[in-house]
GROMACS .gro file of N, CA and C in nm:
model
  228
    1UNK      N    1   0.446   1.286  -1.254
    1UNK     CA    2   0.498   1.156  -1.215
    1UNK      C    3   0.385   1.054  -1.224
    2UNK      N    4   0.415   0.941  -1.278
    2UNK     CA    5   0.317   0.834  -1.295
    2UNK      C    6   0.344   0.723  -1.194
    3UNK      N    7   0.240   0.682  -1.122
    3UNK     CA    8   0.256   0.572  -1.028
    3UNK      C    9   0.268   0.438  -1.098
    4UNK      N   10   0.248   0.436  -1.229
    4UNK     CA   11   0.261   0.312  -1.305
    4UNK      C   12   0.407   0.268  -1.315
    5UNK      N   13   0.499   0.362  -1.299
    5UNK     CA   14   0.641   0.333  -1.310
    5UNK      C   15   0.696   0.287  -1.176
    6UNK      N   16   0.745   0.164  -1.167
    6UNK     CA   17   0.799   0.114  -1.040
    6UNK      C   18   0.918   0.196  -0.992
    7UNK      N   19   0.906   0.249  -0.871
    7UNK     CA   20   1.017   0.320  -0.807
    7UNK      C   21   0.992   0.320  -0.657
    8UNK      N   22   1.099   0.335  -0.581
    8UNK     CA   23   1.084   0.338  -0.436
    8UNK      C   24   1.008   0.464  -0.392
    9UNK      N   25   1.022   0.571  -0.466
    9UNK     CA   26   0.947   0.694  -0.435
    9UNK      C   27   0.797   0.669  -0.450
   10UNK      N   28   0.759   0.600  -0.558
   10UNK     CA   29   0.617   0.569  -0.579
   10UNK      C   30   0.565   0.473  -0.473
   11UNK      N   31   0.648   0.379  -0.428
   11UNK     CA   32   0.609   0.288  -0.321
   11UNK      C   33   0.576   0.369  -0.196
   12UNK      N   34   0.662   0.463  -0.162
   12UNK     CA   35   0.641   0.547  -0.044
   12UNK      C   36   0.511   0.624  -0.055
   13UNK      N   37   0.485   0.681  -0.171
   13UNK     CA   38   0.361   0.757  -0.193
   13UNK      C   39   0.239   0.668  -0.176
   14UNK      N   40   0.241   0.552  -0.239
   14UNK     CA   41   0.124   0.463  -0.232
   14UNK      C   42   0.101   0.410  -0.091
   15UNK      N   43   0.208   0.369  -0.022
   15UNK     CA   44   0.192   0.319   0.115
   15UNK      C   45   0.136   0.428   0.206
   16UNK      N   46   0.184   0.550   0.189
   16UNK     CA   47   0.135   0.661   0.272
   16UNK      C   48  -0.014   0.686   0.245
   17UNK      N   49  -0.052   0.689   0.119
   17UNK     CA   50  -0.193   0.714   0.084
   17UNK      C   51  -0.283   0.600   0.130
   18UNK      N   52  -0.236   0.477   0.119
   18UNK     CA   53  -0.316   0.362   0.165
   18UNK      C   54  -0.336   0.369   0.316
   19UNK      N   55  -0.229   0.392   0.391
   19UNK     CA   56  -0.241   0.395   0.537
   19UNK      C   57  -0.326   0.513   0.581
   20UNK      N   58  -0.319   0.625   0.512
   20UNK     CA   59  -0.403   0.741   0.546
   20UNK      C   60  -0.549   0.710   0.518
   21UNK      N   61  -0.577   0.657   0.402
   21UNK     CA   62  -0.716   0.628   0.364
   21UNK      C   63  -0.778   0.522   0.454
   22UNK      N   64  -0.700   0.423   0.492
   22UNK     CA   65  -0.751   0.316   0.578
   22UNK      C   66  -0.746   0.354   0.726
   23UNK      N   67  -0.690   0.470   0.755
   23UNK     CA   68  -0.676   0.517   0.893
   23UNK      C   69  -0.611   0.409   0.980
   24UNK      N   70  -0.502   0.356   0.928
   24UNK     CA   71  -0.431   0.249   0.998
   24UNK      C   72  -0.366   0.304   1.124
   25UNK      N   73  -0.386   0.236   1.233
   25UNK     CA   74  -0.332   0.277   1.362
   25UNK      C   75  -0.180   0.278   1.358
   26UNK      N   76  -0.121   0.181   1.291
   26UNK     CA   77   0.025   0.171   1.287
   26UNK      C   78   0.083   0.234   1.161
   27UNK      N   79   0.029   0.349   1.121
   27UNK     CA   80   0.077   0.417   1.001
   27UNK      C   81   0.224   0.454   1.012
   28UNK      N   82   0.270   0.488   1.133
   28UNK     CA   83   0.410   0.523   1.153
   28UNK      C   84   0.501   0.404   1.121
   29UNK      N   85   0.456   0.285   1.154
   29UNK     CA   86   0.533   0.164   1.122
   29UNK      C   87   0.547   0.152   0.971
   30UNK      N   88   0.439   0.178   0.899
   30UNK     CA   89   0.442   0.165   0.753
   30UNK      C   90   0.534   0.269   0.689
   31UNK      N   91   0.558   0.380   0.756
   31UNK     CA   92   0.647   0.482   0.702
   31UNK      C   93   0.790   0.430   0.690
   32UNK      N   94   0.822   0.324   0.762
   32UNK     CA   95   0.957   0.267   0.760
   32UNK      C   96   0.962   0.134   0.686
   33UNK      N   97   0.864   0.112   0.598
   33UNK     CA   98   0.858  -0.012   0.521
   33UNK      C   99   0.868   0.023   0.373
   34UNK      N  100   0.909  -0.075   0.296
   34UNK     CA  101   0.913  -0.062   0.151
   34UNK      C  102   0.879  -0.199   0.094
   35UNK      N  103   0.888  -0.212  -0.037
   35UNK     CA  104   0.866  -0.341  -0.101
   35UNK      C  105   0.978  -0.369  -0.198
   36UNK      N  106   0.993  -0.496  -0.231
   36UNK     CA  107   1.079  -0.535  -0.340
   36UNK      C  108   1.005  -0.492  -0.467
   37UNK      N  109   1.071  -0.429  -0.558
   37UNK     CA  110   1.002  -0.379  -0.678
   37UNK      C  111   0.941  -0.491  -0.762
   38UNK      N  112   0.978  -0.617  -0.736
   38UNK     CA  113   0.913  -0.729  -0.803
   38UNK      C  114   0.766  -0.739  -0.762
   39UNK      N  115   0.732  -0.684  -0.644
   39UNK     CA  116   0.595  -0.687  -0.592
   39UNK      C  117   0.519  -0.557  -0.621
   40UNK      N  118   0.577  -0.471  -0.701
   40UNK     CA  119   0.519  -0.340  -0.728
   40UNK      C  120   0.376  -0.350  -0.782
   41UNK      N  121   0.354  -0.440  -0.875
   41UNK     CA  122   0.222  -0.452  -0.936
   41UNK      C  123   0.115  -0.487  -0.832
   42UNK      N  124   0.151  -0.573  -0.736
   42UNK     CA  125   0.057  -0.608  -0.629
   42UNK      C  126   0.020  -0.485  -0.547
   43UNK      N  127   0.120  -0.405  -0.510
   43UNK     CA  128   0.093  -0.283  -0.433
   43UNK      C  129   0.011  -0.185  -0.516
   44UNK      N  130   0.044  -0.174  -0.642
   44UNK     CA  131  -0.028  -0.083  -0.732
   44UNK      C  132  -0.175  -0.123  -0.742
   45UNK      N  133  -0.203  -0.251  -0.751
   45UNK     CA  134  -0.341  -0.300  -0.755
   45UNK      C  135  -0.414  -0.270  -0.625
   46UNK      N  136  -0.348  -0.294  -0.511
   46UNK     CA  137  -0.409  -0.264  -0.381
   46UNK      C  138  -0.436  -0.114  -0.368
   47UNK      N  139  -0.342  -0.035  -0.413
   47UNK     CA  140  -0.356   0.111  -0.408
   47UNK      C  141  -0.482   0.154  -0.483
   48UNK      N  142  -0.500   0.105  -0.603
   48UNK     CA  143  -0.619   0.143  -0.682
   48UNK      C  144  -0.748   0.092  -0.618
   49UNK      N  145  -0.745  -0.025  -0.559
   49UNK     CA  146  -0.861  -0.078  -0.489
   49UNK      C  147  -0.899   0.015  -0.374
   50UNK      N  148  -0.800   0.056  -0.296
   50UNK     CA  149  -0.825   0.142  -0.179
   50UNK      C  150  -0.872   0.281  -0.221
   51UNK      N  151  -0.807   0.340  -0.319
   51UNK     CA  152  -0.839   0.477  -0.359
   51UNK      C  153  -0.981   0.487  -0.417
   52UNK      N  154  -1.028   0.385  -0.485
   52UNK     CA  155  -1.161   0.388  -0.545
   52UNK      C  156  -1.273   0.377  -0.442
   53UNK      N  157  -1.246   0.316  -0.328
   53UNK     CA  158  -1.349   0.287  -0.229
   53UNK      C  159  -1.366   0.401  -0.130
   54UNK      N  160  -1.488   0.412  -0.075
   54UNK     CA  161  -1.513   0.510   0.030
   54UNK      C  162  -1.530   0.444   0.166
   55UNK      N  163  -1.572   0.319   0.166
   55UNK     CA  164  -1.586   0.245   0.291
   55UNK      C  165  -1.528   0.104   0.274
   56UNK      N  166  -1.493   0.043   0.387
   56UNK     CA  167  -1.435  -0.090   0.385
   56UNK      C  168  -1.497  -0.173   0.498
   57UNK      N  169  -1.521  -0.298   0.469
   57UNK     CA  170  -1.568  -0.388   0.573
   57UNK      C  171  -1.449  -0.427   0.661
   58UNK      N  172  -1.477  -0.480   0.776
   58UNK     CA  173  -1.371  -0.528   0.865
   58UNK      C  174  -1.288  -0.635   0.797
   59UNK      N  175  -1.354  -0.723   0.723
   59UNK     CA  176  -1.280  -0.829   0.652
   59UNK      C  177  -1.187  -0.770   0.546
   60UNK      N  178  -1.235  -0.668   0.475
   60UNK     CA  179  -1.150  -0.604   0.373
   60UNK      C  180  -1.029  -0.537   0.437
   61UNK      N  181  -1.051  -0.468   0.550
   61UNK     CA  182  -0.940  -0.403   0.619
   61UNK      C  183  -0.837  -0.506   0.665
   62UNK      N  184  -0.885  -0.615   0.720
   62UNK     CA  185  -0.794  -0.721   0.764
   62UNK      C  186  -0.718  -0.781   0.648
   63UNK      N  187  -0.787  -0.806   0.538
   63UNK     CA  188  -0.723  -0.863   0.419
   63UNK      C  189  -0.617  -0.768   0.364
   64UNK      N  190  -0.649  -0.640   0.356
   64UNK     CA  191  -0.553  -0.543   0.304
   64UNK      C  192  -0.430  -0.534   0.394
   65UNK      N  193  -0.452  -0.528   0.525
   65UNK     CA  194  -0.339  -0.521   0.619
   65UNK      C  195  -0.251  -0.645   0.607
   66UNK      N  196  -0.314  -0.760   0.593
   66UNK     CA  197  -0.239  -0.886   0.579
   66UNK      C  198  -0.159  -0.887   0.450
   67UNK      N  199  -0.221  -0.846   0.340
   67UNK     CA  200  -0.151  -0.847   0.211
   67UNK      C  201  -0.037  -0.746   0.209
   68UNK      N  202  -0.059  -0.629   0.266
   68UNK     CA  203   0.048  -0.530   0.272
   68UNK      C  204   0.163  -0.584   0.358
   69UNK      N  205   0.129  -0.649   0.466
   69UNK     CA  206   0.231  -0.709   0.551
   69UNK      C  207   0.313  -0.815   0.480
   70UNK      N  208   0.250  -0.888   0.390
   70UNK     CA  209   0.320  -0.994   0.316
   70UNK      C  210   0.423  -0.940   0.218
   71UNK      N  211   0.393  -0.826   0.157
   71UNK     CA  212   0.483  -0.776   0.051
   71UNK      C  213   0.580  -0.669   0.099
   72UNK      N  214   0.557  -0.612   0.218
   72UNK     CA  215   0.647  -0.507   0.264
   72UNK      C  216   0.763  -0.564   0.344
   73UNK      N  217   0.872  -0.489   0.342
   73UNK     CA  218   0.991  -0.525   0.418
   73UNK      C  219   1.041  -0.401   0.490
   74UNK      N  220   1.110  -0.419   0.601
   74UNK     CA  221   1.165  -0.306   0.675
   74UNK      C  222   1.277  -0.242   0.595
   75UNK      N  223   1.279  -0.108   0.594
   75UNK     CA  224   1.387  -0.036   0.527
   75UNK      C  225   1.510  -0.044   0.612
   76UNK      N  226   1.624  -0.050   0.547
   76UNK     CA  227   1.753  -0.056   0.620
   76UNK      C  228   1.807   0.081   0.641
   0.00000   0.00000   0.00000
């Protein structure tokens, strides 16, 4: 499976990996979020940014959380 292909399954995988890597306190909240597939490329870019890094500054963590919050929506 390629994460380059927009799908809700890939969104779930990327959000889970991002929240795990960033050790987000509200990871459970993110488990119930998704994105509009029109924003897939933005999530894909954030995913690659997070996966490549080993450490993050406080500003980077805040920026990532804010950006993820902007593009995610609650699942129905």
